[in-house]
mmCIF file of C-alpha atoms in Angstrom:
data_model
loop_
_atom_site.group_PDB
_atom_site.id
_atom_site.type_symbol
_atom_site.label_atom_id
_atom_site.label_comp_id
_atom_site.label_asym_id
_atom_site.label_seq_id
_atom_site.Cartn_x
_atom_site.Cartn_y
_atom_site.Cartn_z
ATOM 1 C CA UNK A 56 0.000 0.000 0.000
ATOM 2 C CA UNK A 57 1.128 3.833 -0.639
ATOM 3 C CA UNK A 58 2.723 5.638 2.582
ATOM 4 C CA UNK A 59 2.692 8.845 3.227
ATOM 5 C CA UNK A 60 6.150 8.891 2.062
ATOM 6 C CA UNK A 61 5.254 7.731 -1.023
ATOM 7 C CA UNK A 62 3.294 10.573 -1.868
ATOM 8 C CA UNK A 63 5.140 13.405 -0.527
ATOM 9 C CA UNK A 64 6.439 14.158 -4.203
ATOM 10 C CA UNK A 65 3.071 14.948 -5.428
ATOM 11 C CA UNK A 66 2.048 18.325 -4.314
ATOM 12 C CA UNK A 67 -1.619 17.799 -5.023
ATOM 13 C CA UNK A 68 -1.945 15.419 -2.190
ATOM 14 C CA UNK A 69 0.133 17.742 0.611
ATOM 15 C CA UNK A 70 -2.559 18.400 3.726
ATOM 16 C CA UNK A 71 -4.408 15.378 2.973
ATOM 17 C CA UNK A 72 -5.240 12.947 5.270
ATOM 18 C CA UNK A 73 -3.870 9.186 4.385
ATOM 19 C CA UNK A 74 -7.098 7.981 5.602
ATOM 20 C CA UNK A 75 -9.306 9.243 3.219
ATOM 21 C CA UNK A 76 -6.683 9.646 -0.295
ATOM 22 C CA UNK A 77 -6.322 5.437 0.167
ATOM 23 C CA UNK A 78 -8.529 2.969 -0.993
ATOM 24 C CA UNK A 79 -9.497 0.872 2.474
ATOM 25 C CA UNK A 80 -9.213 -2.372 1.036
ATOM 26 C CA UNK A 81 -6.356 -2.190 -1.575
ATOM 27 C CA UNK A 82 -4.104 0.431 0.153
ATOM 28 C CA UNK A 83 -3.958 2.147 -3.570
ATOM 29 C CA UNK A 84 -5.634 5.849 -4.325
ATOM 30 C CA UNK A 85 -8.970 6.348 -3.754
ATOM 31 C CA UNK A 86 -11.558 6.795 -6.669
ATOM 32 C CA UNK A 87 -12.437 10.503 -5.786
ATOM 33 C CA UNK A 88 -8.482 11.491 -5.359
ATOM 34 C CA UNK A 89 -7.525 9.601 -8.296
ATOM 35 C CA UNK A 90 -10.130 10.901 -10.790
ATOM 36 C CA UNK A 91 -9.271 14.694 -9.391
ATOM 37 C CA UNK A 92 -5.428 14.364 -9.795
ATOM 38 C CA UNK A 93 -5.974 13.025 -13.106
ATOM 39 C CA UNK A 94 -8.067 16.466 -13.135
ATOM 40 C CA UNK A 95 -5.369 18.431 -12.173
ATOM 41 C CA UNK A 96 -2.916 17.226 -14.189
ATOM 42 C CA UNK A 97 -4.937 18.105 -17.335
ATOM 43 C CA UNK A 98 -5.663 21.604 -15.430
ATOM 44 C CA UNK A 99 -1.759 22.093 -15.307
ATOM 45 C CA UNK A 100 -1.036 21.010 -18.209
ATOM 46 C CA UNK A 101 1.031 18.386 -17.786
ATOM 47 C CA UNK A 102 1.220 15.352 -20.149
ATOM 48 C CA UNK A 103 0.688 12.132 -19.040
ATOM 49 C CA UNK A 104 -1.079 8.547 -19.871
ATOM 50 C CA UNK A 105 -4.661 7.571 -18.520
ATOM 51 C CA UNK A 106 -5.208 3.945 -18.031
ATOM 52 C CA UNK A 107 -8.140 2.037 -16.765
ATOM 53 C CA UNK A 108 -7.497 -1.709 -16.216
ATOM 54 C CA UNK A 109 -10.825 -3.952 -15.629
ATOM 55 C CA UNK A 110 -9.650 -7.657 -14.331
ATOM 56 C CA UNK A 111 -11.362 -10.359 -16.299
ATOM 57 C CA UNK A 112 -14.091 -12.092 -15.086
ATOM 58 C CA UNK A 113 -13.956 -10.838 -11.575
ATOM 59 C CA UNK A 114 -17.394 -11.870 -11.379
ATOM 60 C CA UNK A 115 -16.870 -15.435 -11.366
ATOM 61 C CA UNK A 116 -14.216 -15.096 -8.231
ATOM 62 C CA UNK A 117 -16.596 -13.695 -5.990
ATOM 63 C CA UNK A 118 -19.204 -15.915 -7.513
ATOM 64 C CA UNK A 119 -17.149 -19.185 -7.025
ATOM 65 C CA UNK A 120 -14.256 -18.532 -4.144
ATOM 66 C CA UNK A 121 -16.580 -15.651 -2.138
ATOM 67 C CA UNK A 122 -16.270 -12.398 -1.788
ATOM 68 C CA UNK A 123 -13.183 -12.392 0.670
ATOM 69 C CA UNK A 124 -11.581 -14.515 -1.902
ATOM 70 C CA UNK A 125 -12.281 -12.043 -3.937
ATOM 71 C CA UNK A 126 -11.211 -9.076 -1.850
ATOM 72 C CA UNK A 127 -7.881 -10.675 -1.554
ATOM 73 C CA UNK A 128 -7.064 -10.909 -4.863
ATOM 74 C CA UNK A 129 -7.972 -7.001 -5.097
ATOM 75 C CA UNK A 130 -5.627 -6.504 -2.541
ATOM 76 C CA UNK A 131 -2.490 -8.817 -3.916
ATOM 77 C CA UNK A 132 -3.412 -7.052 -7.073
ATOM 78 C CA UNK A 133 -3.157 -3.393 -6.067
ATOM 79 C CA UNK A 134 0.242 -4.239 -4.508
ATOM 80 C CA UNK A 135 1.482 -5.544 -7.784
ATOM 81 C CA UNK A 136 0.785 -2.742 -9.303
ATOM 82 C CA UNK A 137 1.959 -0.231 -7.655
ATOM 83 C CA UNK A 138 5.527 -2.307 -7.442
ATOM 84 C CA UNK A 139 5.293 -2.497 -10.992
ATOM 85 C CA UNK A 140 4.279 0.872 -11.641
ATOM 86 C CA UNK A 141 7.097 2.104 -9.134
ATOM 87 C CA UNK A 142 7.891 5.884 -10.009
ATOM 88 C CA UNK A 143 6.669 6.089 -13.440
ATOM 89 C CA UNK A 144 3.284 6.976 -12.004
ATOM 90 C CA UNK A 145 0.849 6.092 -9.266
ATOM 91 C CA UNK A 146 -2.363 3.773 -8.764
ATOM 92 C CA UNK A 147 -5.852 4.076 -8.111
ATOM 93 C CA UNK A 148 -8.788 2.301 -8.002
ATOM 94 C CA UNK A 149 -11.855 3.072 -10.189
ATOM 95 C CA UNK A 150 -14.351 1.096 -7.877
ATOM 96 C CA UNK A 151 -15.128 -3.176 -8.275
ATOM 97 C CA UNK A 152 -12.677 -4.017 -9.918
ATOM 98 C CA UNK A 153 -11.457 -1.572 -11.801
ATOM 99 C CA UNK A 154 -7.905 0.289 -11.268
ATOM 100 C CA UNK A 155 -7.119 4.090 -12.993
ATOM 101 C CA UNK A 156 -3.076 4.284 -13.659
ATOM 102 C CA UNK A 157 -1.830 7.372 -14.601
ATOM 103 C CA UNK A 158 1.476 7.023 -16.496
ATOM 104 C CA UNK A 159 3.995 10.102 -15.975
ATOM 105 C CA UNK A 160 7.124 8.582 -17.739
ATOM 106 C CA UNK A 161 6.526 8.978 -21.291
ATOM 107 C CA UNK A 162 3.796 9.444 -23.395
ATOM 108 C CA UNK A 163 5.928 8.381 -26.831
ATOM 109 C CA UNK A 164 3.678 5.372 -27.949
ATOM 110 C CA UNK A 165 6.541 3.076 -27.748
ATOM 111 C CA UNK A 166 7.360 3.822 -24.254
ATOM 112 C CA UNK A 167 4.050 3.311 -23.035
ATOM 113 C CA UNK A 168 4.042 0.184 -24.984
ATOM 114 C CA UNK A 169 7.318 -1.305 -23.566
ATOM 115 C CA UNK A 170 5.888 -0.592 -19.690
ATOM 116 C CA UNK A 171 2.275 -2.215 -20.588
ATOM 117 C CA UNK A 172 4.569 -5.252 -22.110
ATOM 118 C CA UNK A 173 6.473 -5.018 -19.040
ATOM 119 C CA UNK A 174 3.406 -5.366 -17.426
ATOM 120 C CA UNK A 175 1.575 -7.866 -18.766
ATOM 121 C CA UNK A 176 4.497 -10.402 -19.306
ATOM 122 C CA UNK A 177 6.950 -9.285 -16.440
ATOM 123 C CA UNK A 178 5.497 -7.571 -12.962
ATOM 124 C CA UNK A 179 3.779 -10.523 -11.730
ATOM 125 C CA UNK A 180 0.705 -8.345 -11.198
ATOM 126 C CA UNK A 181 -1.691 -9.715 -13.929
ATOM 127 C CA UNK A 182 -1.404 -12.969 -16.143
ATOM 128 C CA UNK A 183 -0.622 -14.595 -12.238
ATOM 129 C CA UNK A 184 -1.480 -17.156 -10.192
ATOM 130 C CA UNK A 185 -2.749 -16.382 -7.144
ATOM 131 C CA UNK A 186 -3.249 -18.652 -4.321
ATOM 132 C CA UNK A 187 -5.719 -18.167 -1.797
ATOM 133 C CA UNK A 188 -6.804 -20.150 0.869
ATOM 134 C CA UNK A 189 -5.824 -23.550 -1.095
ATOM 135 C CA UNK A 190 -7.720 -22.366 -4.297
ATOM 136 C CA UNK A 191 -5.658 -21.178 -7.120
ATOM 137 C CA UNK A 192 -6.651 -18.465 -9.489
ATOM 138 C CA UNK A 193 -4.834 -17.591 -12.546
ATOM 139 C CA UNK A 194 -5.866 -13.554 -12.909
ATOM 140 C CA UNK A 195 -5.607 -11.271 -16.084
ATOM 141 C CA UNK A 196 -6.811 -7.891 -16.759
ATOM 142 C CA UNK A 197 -7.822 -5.619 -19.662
ATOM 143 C CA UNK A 198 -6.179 -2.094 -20.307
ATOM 144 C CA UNK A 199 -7.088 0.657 -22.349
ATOM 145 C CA UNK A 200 -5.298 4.254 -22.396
ATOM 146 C CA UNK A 201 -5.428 7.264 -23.477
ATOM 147 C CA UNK A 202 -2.752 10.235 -23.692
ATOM 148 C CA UNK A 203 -2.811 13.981 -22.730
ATOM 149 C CA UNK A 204 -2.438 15.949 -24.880
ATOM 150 C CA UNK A 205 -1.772 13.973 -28.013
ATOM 151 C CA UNK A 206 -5.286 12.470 -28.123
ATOM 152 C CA UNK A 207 -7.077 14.736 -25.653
ATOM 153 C CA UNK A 208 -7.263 18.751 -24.699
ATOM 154 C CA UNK A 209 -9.754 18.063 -21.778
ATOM 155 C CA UNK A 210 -10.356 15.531 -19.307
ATOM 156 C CA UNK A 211 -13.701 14.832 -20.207
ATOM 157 C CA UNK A 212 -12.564 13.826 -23.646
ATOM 158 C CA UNK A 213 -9.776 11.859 -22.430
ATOM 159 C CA UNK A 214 -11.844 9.730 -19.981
ATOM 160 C CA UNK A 215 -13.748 8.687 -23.362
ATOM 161 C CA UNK A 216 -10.965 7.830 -25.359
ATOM 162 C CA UNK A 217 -9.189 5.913 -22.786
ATOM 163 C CA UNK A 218 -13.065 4.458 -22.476
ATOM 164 C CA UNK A 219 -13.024 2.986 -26.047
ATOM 165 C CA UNK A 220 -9.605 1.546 -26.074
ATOM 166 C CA UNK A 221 -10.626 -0.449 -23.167
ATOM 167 C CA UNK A 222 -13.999 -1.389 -25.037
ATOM 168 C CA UNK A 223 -11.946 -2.107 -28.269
ATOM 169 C CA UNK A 224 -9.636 -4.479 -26.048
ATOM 170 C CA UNK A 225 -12.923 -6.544 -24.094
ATOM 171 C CA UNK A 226 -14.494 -6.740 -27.519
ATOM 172 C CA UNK A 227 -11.142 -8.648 -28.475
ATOM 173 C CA UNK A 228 -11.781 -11.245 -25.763
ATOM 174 C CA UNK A 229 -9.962 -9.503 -22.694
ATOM 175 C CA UNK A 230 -6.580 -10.310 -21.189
ATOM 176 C CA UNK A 231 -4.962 -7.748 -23.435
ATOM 177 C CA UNK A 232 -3.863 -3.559 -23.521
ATOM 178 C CA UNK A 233 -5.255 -1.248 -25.892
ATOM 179 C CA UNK A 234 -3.002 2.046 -26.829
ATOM 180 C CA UNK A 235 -5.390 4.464 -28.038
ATOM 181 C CA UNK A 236 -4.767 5.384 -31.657
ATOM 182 C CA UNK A 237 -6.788 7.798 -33.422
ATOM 183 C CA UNK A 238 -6.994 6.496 -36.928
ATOM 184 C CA UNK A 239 -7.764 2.807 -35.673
ATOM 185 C CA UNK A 240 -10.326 3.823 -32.872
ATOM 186 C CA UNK A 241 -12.271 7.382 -33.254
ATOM 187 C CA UNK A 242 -15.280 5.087 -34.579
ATOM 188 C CA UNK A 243 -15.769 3.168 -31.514
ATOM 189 C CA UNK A 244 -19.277 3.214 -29.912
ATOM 190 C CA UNK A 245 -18.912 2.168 -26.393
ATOM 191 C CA UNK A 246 -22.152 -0.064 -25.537
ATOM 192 C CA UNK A 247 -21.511 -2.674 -23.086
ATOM 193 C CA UNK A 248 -23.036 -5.809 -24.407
ATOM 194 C CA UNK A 249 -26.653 -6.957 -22.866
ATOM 195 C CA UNK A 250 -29.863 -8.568 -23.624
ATOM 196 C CA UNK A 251 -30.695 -5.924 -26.467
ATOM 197 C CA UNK A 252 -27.349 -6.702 -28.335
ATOM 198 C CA UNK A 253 -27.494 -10.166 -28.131
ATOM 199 C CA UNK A 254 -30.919 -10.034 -29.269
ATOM 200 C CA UNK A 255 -29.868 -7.574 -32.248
ATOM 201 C CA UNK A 256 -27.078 -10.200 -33.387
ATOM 202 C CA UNK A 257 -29.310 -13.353 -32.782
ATOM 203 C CA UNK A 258 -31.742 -11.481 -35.136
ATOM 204 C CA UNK A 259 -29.028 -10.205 -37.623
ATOM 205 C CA UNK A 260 -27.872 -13.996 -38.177
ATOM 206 C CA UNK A 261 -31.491 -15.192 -38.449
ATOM 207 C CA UNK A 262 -31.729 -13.049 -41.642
ATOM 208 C CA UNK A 263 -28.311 -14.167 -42.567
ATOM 209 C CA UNK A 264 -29.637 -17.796 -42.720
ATOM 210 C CA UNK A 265 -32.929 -17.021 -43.737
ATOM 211 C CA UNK A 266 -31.808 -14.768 -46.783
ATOM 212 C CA UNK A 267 -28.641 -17.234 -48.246
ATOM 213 C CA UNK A 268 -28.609 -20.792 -49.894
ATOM 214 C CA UNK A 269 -28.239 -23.569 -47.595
ATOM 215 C CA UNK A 270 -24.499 -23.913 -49.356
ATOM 216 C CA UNK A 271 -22.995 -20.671 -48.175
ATOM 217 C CA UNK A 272 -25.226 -20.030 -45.030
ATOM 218 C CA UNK A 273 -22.534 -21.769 -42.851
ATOM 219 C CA UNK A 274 -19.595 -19.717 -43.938
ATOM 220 C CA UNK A 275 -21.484 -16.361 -43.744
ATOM 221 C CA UNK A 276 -22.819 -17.753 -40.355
ATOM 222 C CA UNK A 277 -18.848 -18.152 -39.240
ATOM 223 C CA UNK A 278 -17.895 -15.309 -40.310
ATOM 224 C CA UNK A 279 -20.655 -13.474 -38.303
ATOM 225 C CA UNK A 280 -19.740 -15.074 -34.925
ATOM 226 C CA UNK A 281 -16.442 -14.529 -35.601
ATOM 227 C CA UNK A 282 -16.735 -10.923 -35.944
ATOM 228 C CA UNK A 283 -18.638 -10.281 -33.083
ATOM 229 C CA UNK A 284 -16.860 -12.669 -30.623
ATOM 230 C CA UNK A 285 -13.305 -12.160 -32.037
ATOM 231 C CA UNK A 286 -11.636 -15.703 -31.274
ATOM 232 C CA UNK A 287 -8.819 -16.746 -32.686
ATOM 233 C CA UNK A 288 -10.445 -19.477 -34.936
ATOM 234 C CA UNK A 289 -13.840 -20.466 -35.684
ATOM 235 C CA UNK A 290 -14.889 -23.191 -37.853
ATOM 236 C CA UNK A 291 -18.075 -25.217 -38.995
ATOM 237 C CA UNK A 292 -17.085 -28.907 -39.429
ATOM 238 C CA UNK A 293 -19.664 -31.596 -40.915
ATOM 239 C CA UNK A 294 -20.271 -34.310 -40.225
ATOM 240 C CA UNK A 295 -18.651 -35.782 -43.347
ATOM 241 C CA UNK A 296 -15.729 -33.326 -42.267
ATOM 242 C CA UNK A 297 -16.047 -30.870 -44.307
ATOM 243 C CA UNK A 298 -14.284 -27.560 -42.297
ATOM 244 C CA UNK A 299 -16.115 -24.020 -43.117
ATOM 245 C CA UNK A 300 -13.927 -21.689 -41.548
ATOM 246 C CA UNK A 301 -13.244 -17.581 -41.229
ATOM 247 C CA UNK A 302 -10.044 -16.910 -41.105
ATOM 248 C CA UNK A 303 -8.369 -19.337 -43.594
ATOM 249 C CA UNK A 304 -9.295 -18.390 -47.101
ATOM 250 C CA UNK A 305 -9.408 -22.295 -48.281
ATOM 251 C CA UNK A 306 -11.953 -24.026 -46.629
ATOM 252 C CA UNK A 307 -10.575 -27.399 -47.458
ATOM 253 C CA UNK A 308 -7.037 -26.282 -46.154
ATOM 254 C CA UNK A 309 -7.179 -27.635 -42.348
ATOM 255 C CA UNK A 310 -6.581 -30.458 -39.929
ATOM 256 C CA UNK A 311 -10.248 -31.672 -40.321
ATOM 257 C CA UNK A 312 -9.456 -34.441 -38.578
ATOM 258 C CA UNK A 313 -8.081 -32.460 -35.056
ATOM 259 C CA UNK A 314 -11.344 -30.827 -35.493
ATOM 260 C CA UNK A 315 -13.736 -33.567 -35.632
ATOM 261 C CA UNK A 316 -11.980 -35.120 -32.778
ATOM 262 C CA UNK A 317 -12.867 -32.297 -30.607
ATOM 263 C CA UNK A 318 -16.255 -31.773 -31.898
ATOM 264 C CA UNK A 319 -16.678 -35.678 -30.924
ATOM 265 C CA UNK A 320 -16.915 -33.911 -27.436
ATOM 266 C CA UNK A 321 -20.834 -33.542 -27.790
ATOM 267 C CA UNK A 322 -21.642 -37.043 -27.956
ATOM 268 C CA UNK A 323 -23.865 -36.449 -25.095
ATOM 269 C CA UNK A 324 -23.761 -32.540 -25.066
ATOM 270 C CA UNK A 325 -25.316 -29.644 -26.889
ATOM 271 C CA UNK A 326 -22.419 -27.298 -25.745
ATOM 272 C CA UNK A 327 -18.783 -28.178 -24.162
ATOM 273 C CA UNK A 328 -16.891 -24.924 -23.265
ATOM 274 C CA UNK A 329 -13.431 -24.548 -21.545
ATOM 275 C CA UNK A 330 -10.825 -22.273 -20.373
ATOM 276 C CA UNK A 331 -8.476 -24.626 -18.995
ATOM 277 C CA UNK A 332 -6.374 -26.894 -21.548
ATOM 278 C CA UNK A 333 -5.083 -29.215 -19.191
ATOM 279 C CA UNK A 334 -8.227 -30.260 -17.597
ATOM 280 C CA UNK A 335 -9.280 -31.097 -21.144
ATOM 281 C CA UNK A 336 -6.367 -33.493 -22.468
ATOM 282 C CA UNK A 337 -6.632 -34.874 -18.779
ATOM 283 C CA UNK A 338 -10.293 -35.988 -19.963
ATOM 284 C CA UNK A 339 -10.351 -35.582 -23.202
ATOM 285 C CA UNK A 340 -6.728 -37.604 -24.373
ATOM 286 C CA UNK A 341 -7.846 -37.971 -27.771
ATOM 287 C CA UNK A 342 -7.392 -34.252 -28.498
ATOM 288 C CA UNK A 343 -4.206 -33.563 -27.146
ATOM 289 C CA UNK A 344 -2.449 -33.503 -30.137
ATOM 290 C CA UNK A 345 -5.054 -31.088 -31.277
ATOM 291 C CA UNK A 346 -4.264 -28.629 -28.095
ATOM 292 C CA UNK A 347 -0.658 -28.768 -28.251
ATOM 293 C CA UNK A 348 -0.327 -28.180 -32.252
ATOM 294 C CA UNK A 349 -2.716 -25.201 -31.740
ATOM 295 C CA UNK A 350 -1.625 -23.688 -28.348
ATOM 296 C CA UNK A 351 -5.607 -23.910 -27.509
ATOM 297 C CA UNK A 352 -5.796 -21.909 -24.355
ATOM 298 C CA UNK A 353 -9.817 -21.960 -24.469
ATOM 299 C CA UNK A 354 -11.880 -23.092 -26.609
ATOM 300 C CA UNK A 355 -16.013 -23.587 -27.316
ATOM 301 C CA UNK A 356 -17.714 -26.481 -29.464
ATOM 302 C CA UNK A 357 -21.509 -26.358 -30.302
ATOM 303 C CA UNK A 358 -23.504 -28.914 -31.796
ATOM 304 C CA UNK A 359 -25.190 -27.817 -35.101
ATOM 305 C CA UNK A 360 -28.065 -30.557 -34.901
ATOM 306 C CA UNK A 361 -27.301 -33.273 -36.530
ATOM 307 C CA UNK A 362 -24.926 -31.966 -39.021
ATOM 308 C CA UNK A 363 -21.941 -30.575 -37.285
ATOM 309 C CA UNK A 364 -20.328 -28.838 -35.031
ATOM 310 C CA UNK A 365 -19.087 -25.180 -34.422
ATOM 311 C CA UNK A 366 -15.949 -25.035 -33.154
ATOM 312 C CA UNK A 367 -14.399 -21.538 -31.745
ATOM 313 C CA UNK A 368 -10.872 -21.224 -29.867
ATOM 314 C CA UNK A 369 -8.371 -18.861 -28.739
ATOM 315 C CA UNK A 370 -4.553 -19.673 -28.737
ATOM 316 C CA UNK A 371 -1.901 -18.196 -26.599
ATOM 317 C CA UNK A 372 -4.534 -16.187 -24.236
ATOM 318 C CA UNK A 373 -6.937 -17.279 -21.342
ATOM 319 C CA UNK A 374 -10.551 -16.461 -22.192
ATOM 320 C CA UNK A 375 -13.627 -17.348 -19.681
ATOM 321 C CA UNK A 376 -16.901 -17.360 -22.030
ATOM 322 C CA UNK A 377 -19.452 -15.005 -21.554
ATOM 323 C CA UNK A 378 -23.399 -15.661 -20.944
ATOM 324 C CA UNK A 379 -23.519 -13.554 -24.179
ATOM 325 C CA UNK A 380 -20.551 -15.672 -25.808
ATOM 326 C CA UNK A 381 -22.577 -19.455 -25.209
ATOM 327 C CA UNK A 382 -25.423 -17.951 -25.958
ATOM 328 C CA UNK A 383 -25.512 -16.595 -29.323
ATOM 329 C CA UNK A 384 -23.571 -19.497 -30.154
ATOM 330 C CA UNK A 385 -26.412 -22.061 -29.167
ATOM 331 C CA UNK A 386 -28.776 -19.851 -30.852
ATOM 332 C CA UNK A 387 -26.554 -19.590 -34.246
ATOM 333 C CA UNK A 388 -26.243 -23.244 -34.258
ATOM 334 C CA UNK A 389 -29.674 -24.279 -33.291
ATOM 335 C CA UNK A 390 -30.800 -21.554 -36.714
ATOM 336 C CA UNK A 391 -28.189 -22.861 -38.517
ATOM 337 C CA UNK A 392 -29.246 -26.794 -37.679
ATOM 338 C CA UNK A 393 -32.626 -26.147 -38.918
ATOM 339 C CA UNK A 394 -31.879 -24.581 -42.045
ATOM 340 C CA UNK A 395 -29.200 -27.008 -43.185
ATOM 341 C CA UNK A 396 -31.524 -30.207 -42.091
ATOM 342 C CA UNK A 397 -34.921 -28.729 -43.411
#
């Protein structure tokens, strides 16, 4: 946690008592001082780097473990960071769990993206295992940023920016850092996803399906679910093994076989998701080949009635599905079942 000494440098927090500029359960700033320093930094002038990190899934700790589980892992987590952050700026936290770093080092792009590397794959303060009370739980976190006053002449319009990098990065599956970059994301729309989305994507395939011959409907159906889910891979394998896919541009061009093996999964399931690789060659031995060749971190197979399977996976990076995730994913295959078996 942040002393007194710690803080001396900044003269914005001079007179303030400790009590009330900490957060009482991580020991980093609290929301109100955080958010007003990054205030008066943009009041003065002074550049700097916004950064709002949202740990994945947090949700599911408090859900699973409890909620002092979960408070622990807040806590080891706000140490980390502000170890890792050191004197190249200073921590807050946002509320939940969300943490605000503000980033006084550099604000050259490359900079910033050698300390976020350095924090992702170094500081031991996200991608970590953390043990608590005989339960272990691997943690990672999304980041977006902003920079003042390269992208931003106000704080207002900062906080937004810095906003839709870290949308841009959950809408790539978490457990990553978005550097916001004008050209690539001034068209962002920040709209967290919910029942009215998912509703307005199930609908938007139905007329994909319902509009296209049954020969393409599975590719355009792919490529849909991959856009809006952003996996690594995503396939459609038949029965008779034929792979649909939308990334590779020759359809024919993959290990069908590796594919049908894992598909094989929903003998006696509708919908077999994962986010932990060895679990699955510990019960599933017959696709370990599969897992290895692919570096399949997480992965989600859905049975397309009797036809096929969808198969989605992300390599190198921990992803925990979503409601939203399983669930448009049922509903695409159970449209896409019907249509291809009518």
């Amino acid at each position: 946690m942040y002393t007194a000494e710690d803080l001396k440098k900044y003269d914005y927090f001079n007179g303030a008592e400790l009590n009330y500029v900490l957060d009482s359960l991580t020991g980093v700033i609290s929301r109100q001082y955080i958010l007003d320093f990054a205030r008066q930094l943009v009041e003065d002038k002074k550049p700097f780097v916004m950064c709002m990190m949202d740990l994945d899934n947090f949700k599911y700790i408090n859900d699973s473990y409890g909620h002092k589980a979960g408070d622990q892992c807040l806590k080891t987590i706000g140490d980390g960071l502000i170890k890792c952050v050191g004197d190249e700026g200073i921590v807050g936290r946002f509320g939940g769990d969300e943490f605000v770093i503000l980033y006084f080092k550099s604000v050259d792009y490359n900079d910033v993206h050698a300390f976020f590397e350095r924090l992702f794959a170094q500081s031991g303060a996200v991608r970590k295992m953390i043990y608590i009370e005989n339960v272990r739980i691997f943690i990672t976190a999304t980041v977006g940023c902003a920079t003042f006053p390269k992208d931003a002449d106000n704080y207002n319009e900062l906080f937004m920016k810095m906003d839709k990098a870290l949308y841009r990065g959950k809408s790539k599956g978490r457990n990553c850092y978005i550097i916001y970059v004008h050209e690539k994301h001034k068209d962002i729309v920040v709209n967290e996803r919910g029942t009215n989305s998912l509703l307005a994507k199930i609908l938007e395939i139905k007329k994909l399906i319902d509009d296209n011959d049954t020969k393409i409907i599975a590719k355009r159906v792919i490529d849909a679910l991959f856009m809006d889910l952003h996996p690594a891979k995503a396939y459609y394998v038949s029965n008779d093994n034929m792979v649909v896919s939308a990334t590779e541009p020759d359809m024919e061009k993959y290990d069908g076989n590796a594919s049908f093996i894992l598909g094989r999964f929903l003998v006696e399931r509708e919908v077999y998701s994962s986010s932990n690789p060895s679990e699955v060659k510990e019960k599933f031995p017959l696709a370990e080949s599969f897992i290895v060749k692919n570096r399949v971190h997480a992965f989600v197979v859905v049975k397309v009635g009797s036809s096929g399977y969808i198969l989605i996976y992300e390599n190198n990076v921990t992803r925990m599905w979503q409601d939203y995730d399983l669930v448009l994913l049922h509903t695409a295959a159970t449209m896409l079942g019907y249509k291809l078996e009518r």
